[in-house]
PDB file of C-alpha atoms in Angstrom:
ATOM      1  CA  UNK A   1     228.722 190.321 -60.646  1.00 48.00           C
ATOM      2  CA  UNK A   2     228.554 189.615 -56.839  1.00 60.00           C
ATOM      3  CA  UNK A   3     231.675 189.077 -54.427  1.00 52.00           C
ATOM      4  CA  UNK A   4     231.361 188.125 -51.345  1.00 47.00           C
ATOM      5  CA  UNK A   5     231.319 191.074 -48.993  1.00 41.00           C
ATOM      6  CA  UNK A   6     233.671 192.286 -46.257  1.00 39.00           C
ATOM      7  CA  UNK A   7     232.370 190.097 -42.972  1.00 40.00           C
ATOM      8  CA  UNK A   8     234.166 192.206 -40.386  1.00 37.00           C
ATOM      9  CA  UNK A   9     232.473 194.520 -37.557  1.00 37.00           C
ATOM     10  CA  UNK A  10     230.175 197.610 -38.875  1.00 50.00           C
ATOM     11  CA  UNK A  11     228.925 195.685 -42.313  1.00 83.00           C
ATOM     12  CA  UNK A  12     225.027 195.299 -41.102  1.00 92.00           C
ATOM     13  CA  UNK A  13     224.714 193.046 -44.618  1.00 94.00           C
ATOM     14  CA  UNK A  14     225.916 189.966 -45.765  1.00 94.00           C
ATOM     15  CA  UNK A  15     227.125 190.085 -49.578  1.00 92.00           C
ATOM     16  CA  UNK A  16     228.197 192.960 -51.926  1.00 91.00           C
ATOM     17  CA  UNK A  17     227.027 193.063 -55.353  1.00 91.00           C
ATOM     18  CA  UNK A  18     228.630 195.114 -57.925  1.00 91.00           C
ATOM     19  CA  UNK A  19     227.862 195.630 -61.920  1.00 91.00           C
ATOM     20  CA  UNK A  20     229.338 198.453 -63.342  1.00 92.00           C
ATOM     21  CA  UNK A  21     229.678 201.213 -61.142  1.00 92.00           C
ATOM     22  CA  UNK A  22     226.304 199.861 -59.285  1.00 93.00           C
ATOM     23  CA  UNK A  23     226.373 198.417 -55.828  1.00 93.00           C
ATOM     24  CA  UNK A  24     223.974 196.832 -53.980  1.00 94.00           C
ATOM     25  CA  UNK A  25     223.933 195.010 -50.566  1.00 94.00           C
ATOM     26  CA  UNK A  26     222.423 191.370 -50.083  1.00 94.00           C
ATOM     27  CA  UNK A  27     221.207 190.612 -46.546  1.00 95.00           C
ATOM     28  CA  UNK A  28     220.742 186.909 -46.126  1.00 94.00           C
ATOM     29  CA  UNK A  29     218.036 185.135 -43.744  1.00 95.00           C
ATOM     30  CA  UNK A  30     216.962 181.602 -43.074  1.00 94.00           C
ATOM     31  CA  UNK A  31     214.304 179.535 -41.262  1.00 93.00           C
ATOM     32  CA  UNK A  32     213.166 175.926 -40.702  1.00 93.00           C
ATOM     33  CA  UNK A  33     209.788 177.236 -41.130  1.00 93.00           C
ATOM     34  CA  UNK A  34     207.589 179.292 -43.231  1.00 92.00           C
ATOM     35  CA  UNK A  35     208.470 182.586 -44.706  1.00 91.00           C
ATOM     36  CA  UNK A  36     206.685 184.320 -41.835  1.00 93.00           C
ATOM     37  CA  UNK A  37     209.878 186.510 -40.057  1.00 93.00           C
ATOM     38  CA  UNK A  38     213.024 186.837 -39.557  1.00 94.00           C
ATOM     39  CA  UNK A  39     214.664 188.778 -36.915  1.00 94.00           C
ATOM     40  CA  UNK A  40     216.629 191.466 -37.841  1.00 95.00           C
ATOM     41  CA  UNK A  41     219.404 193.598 -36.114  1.00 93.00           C
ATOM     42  CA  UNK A  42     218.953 197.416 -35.247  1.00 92.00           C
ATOM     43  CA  UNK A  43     222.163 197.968 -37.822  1.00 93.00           C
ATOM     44  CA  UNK A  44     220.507 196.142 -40.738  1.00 96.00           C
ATOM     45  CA  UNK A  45     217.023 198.088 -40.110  1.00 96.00           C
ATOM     46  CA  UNK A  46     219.041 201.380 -40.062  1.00 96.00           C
ATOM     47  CA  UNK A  47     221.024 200.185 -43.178  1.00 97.00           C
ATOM     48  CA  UNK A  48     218.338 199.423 -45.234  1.00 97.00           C
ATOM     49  CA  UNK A  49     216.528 202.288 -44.631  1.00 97.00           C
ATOM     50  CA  UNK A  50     219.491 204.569 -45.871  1.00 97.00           C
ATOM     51  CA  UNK A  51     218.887 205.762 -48.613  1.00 96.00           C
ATOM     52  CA  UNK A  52     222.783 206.043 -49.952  1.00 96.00           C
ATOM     53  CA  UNK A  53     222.159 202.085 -49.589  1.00 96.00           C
ATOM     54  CA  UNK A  54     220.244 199.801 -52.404  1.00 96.00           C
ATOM     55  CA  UNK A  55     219.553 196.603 -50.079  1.00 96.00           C
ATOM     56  CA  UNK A  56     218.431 193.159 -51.324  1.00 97.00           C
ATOM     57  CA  UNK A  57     216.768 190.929 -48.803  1.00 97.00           C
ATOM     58  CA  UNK A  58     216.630 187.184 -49.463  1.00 96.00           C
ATOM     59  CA  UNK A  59     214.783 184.813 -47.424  1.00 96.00           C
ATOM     60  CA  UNK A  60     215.300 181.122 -47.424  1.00 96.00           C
ATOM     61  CA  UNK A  61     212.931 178.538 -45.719  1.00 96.00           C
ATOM     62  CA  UNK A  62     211.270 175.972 -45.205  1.00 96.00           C
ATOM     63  CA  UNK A  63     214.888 174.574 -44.663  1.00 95.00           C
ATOM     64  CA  UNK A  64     215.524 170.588 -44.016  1.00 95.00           C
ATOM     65  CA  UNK A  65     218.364 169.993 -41.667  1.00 94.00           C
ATOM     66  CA  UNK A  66     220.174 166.534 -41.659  1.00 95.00           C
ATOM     67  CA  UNK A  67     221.856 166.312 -38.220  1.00 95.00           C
ATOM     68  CA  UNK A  68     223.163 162.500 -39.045  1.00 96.00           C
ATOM     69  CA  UNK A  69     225.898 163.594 -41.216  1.00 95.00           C
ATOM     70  CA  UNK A  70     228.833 164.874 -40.596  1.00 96.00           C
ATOM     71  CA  UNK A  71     228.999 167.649 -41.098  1.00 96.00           C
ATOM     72  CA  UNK A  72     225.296 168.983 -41.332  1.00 95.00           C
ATOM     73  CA  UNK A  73     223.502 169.151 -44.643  1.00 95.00           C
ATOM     74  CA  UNK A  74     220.983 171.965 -45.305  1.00 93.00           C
ATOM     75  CA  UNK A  75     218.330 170.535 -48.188  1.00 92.00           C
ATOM     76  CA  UNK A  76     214.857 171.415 -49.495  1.00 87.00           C
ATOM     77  CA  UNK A  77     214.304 175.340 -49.176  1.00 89.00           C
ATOM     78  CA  UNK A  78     212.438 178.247 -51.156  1.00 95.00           C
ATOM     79  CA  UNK A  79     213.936 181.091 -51.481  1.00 95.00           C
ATOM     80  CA  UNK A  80     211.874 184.825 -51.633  1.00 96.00           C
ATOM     81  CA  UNK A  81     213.364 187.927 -52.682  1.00 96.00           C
ATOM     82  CA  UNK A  82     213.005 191.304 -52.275  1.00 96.00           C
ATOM     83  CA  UNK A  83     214.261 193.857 -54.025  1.00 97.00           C
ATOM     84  CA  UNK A  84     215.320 196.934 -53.079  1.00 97.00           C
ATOM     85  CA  UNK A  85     214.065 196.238 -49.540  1.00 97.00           C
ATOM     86  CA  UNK A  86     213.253 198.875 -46.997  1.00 97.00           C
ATOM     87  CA  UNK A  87     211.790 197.965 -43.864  1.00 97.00           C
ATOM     88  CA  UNK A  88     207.845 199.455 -43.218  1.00 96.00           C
ATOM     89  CA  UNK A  89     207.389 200.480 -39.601  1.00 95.00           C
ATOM     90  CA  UNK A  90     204.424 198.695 -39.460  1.00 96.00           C
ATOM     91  CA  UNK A  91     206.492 195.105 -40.460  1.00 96.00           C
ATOM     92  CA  UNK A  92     208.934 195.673 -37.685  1.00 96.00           C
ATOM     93  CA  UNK A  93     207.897 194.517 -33.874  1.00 94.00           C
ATOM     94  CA  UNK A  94     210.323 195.062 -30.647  1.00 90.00           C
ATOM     95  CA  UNK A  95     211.180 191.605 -29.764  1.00 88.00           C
ATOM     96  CA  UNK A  96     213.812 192.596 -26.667  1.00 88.00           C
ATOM     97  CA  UNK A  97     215.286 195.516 -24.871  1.00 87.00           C
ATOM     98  CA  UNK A  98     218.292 195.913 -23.254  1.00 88.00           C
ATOM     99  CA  UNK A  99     217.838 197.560 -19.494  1.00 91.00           C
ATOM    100  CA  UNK A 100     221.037 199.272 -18.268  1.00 91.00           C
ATOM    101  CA  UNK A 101     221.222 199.085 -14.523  1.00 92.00           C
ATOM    102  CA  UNK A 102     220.870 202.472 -12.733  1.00 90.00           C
ATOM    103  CA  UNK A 103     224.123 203.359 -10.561  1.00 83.00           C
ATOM    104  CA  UNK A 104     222.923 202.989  -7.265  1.00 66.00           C
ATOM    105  CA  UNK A 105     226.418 204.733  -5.770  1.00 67.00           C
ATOM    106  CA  UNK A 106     225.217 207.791  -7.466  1.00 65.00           C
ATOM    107  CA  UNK A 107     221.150 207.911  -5.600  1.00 59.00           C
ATOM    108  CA  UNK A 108     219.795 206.540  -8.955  1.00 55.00           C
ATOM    109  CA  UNK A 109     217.338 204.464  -6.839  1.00 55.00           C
ATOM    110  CA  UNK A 110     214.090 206.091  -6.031  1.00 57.00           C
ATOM    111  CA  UNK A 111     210.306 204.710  -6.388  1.00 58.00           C
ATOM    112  CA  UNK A 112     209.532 202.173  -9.107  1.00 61.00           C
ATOM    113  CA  UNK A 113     213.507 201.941  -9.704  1.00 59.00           C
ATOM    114  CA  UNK A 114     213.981 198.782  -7.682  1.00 60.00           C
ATOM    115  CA  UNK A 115     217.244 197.079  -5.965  1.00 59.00           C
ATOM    116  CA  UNK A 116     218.505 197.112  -3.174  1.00 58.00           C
ATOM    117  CA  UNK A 117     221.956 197.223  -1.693  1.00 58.00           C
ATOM    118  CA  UNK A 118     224.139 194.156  -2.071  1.00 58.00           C
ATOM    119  CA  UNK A 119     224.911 192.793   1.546  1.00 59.00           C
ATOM    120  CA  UNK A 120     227.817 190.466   2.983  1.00 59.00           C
TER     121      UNK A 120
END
């Protein structure tokens, strides 16, 4: 039986499934195109690769979108699964960082550290 999971801060998955006393996670990705990527979250990389965690990862694509009604209507996908899904290094690429901005009150500028003071 699957229930829909808790949707609340900290869940990096998208569905619970539970039979018995078995549990497994669903994570849920779509696309207008081909089956090619997805982008995933740092959480639901970490998550899947736990191994306390038995993670399902479905894929829908090739998705049709009708933007004339009202409201949308989704049509016309294929859906790939795979079970008990853990994330290869080698299928993962960095698509962004995030740069924290050195404290320039505290001498955190130096050579190759850019900036410059903020004037007016």
């Amino acid at each position: 039986m699957c229930a829909r999971g808790t949707l609340s801060v900290g869940k990096p998955y998208d569905l619970r499934c539970t039979r018995g006393t078995e549990e497994r996670h669903v994570e849920v990705k779509g696309t207008t195109g081909a089956p090619t990527s997805v982008e995933l979250t740092i959480n639901e990389v970490l998550h899947a690769r736990d191994k306390d965690n038995t993670v399902d990862l479905y894929v829908v694509s090739d998705i049709k979108v009708d933007t004339q009604t009202d409201p949308y209507t989704a049509s016309g996908n294929k859906v790939t699964l795979f079970t008990d899904w853990e994330p290869a290094e080698e299928d993962l690429r960095p698509r962004k960082y995030e740069y924290r901005i050195p404290d320039a009150t505290a001498g955190a500028l130096g050579p190759g550290r850019g900036g410059s003071e903020p004037t007016g």
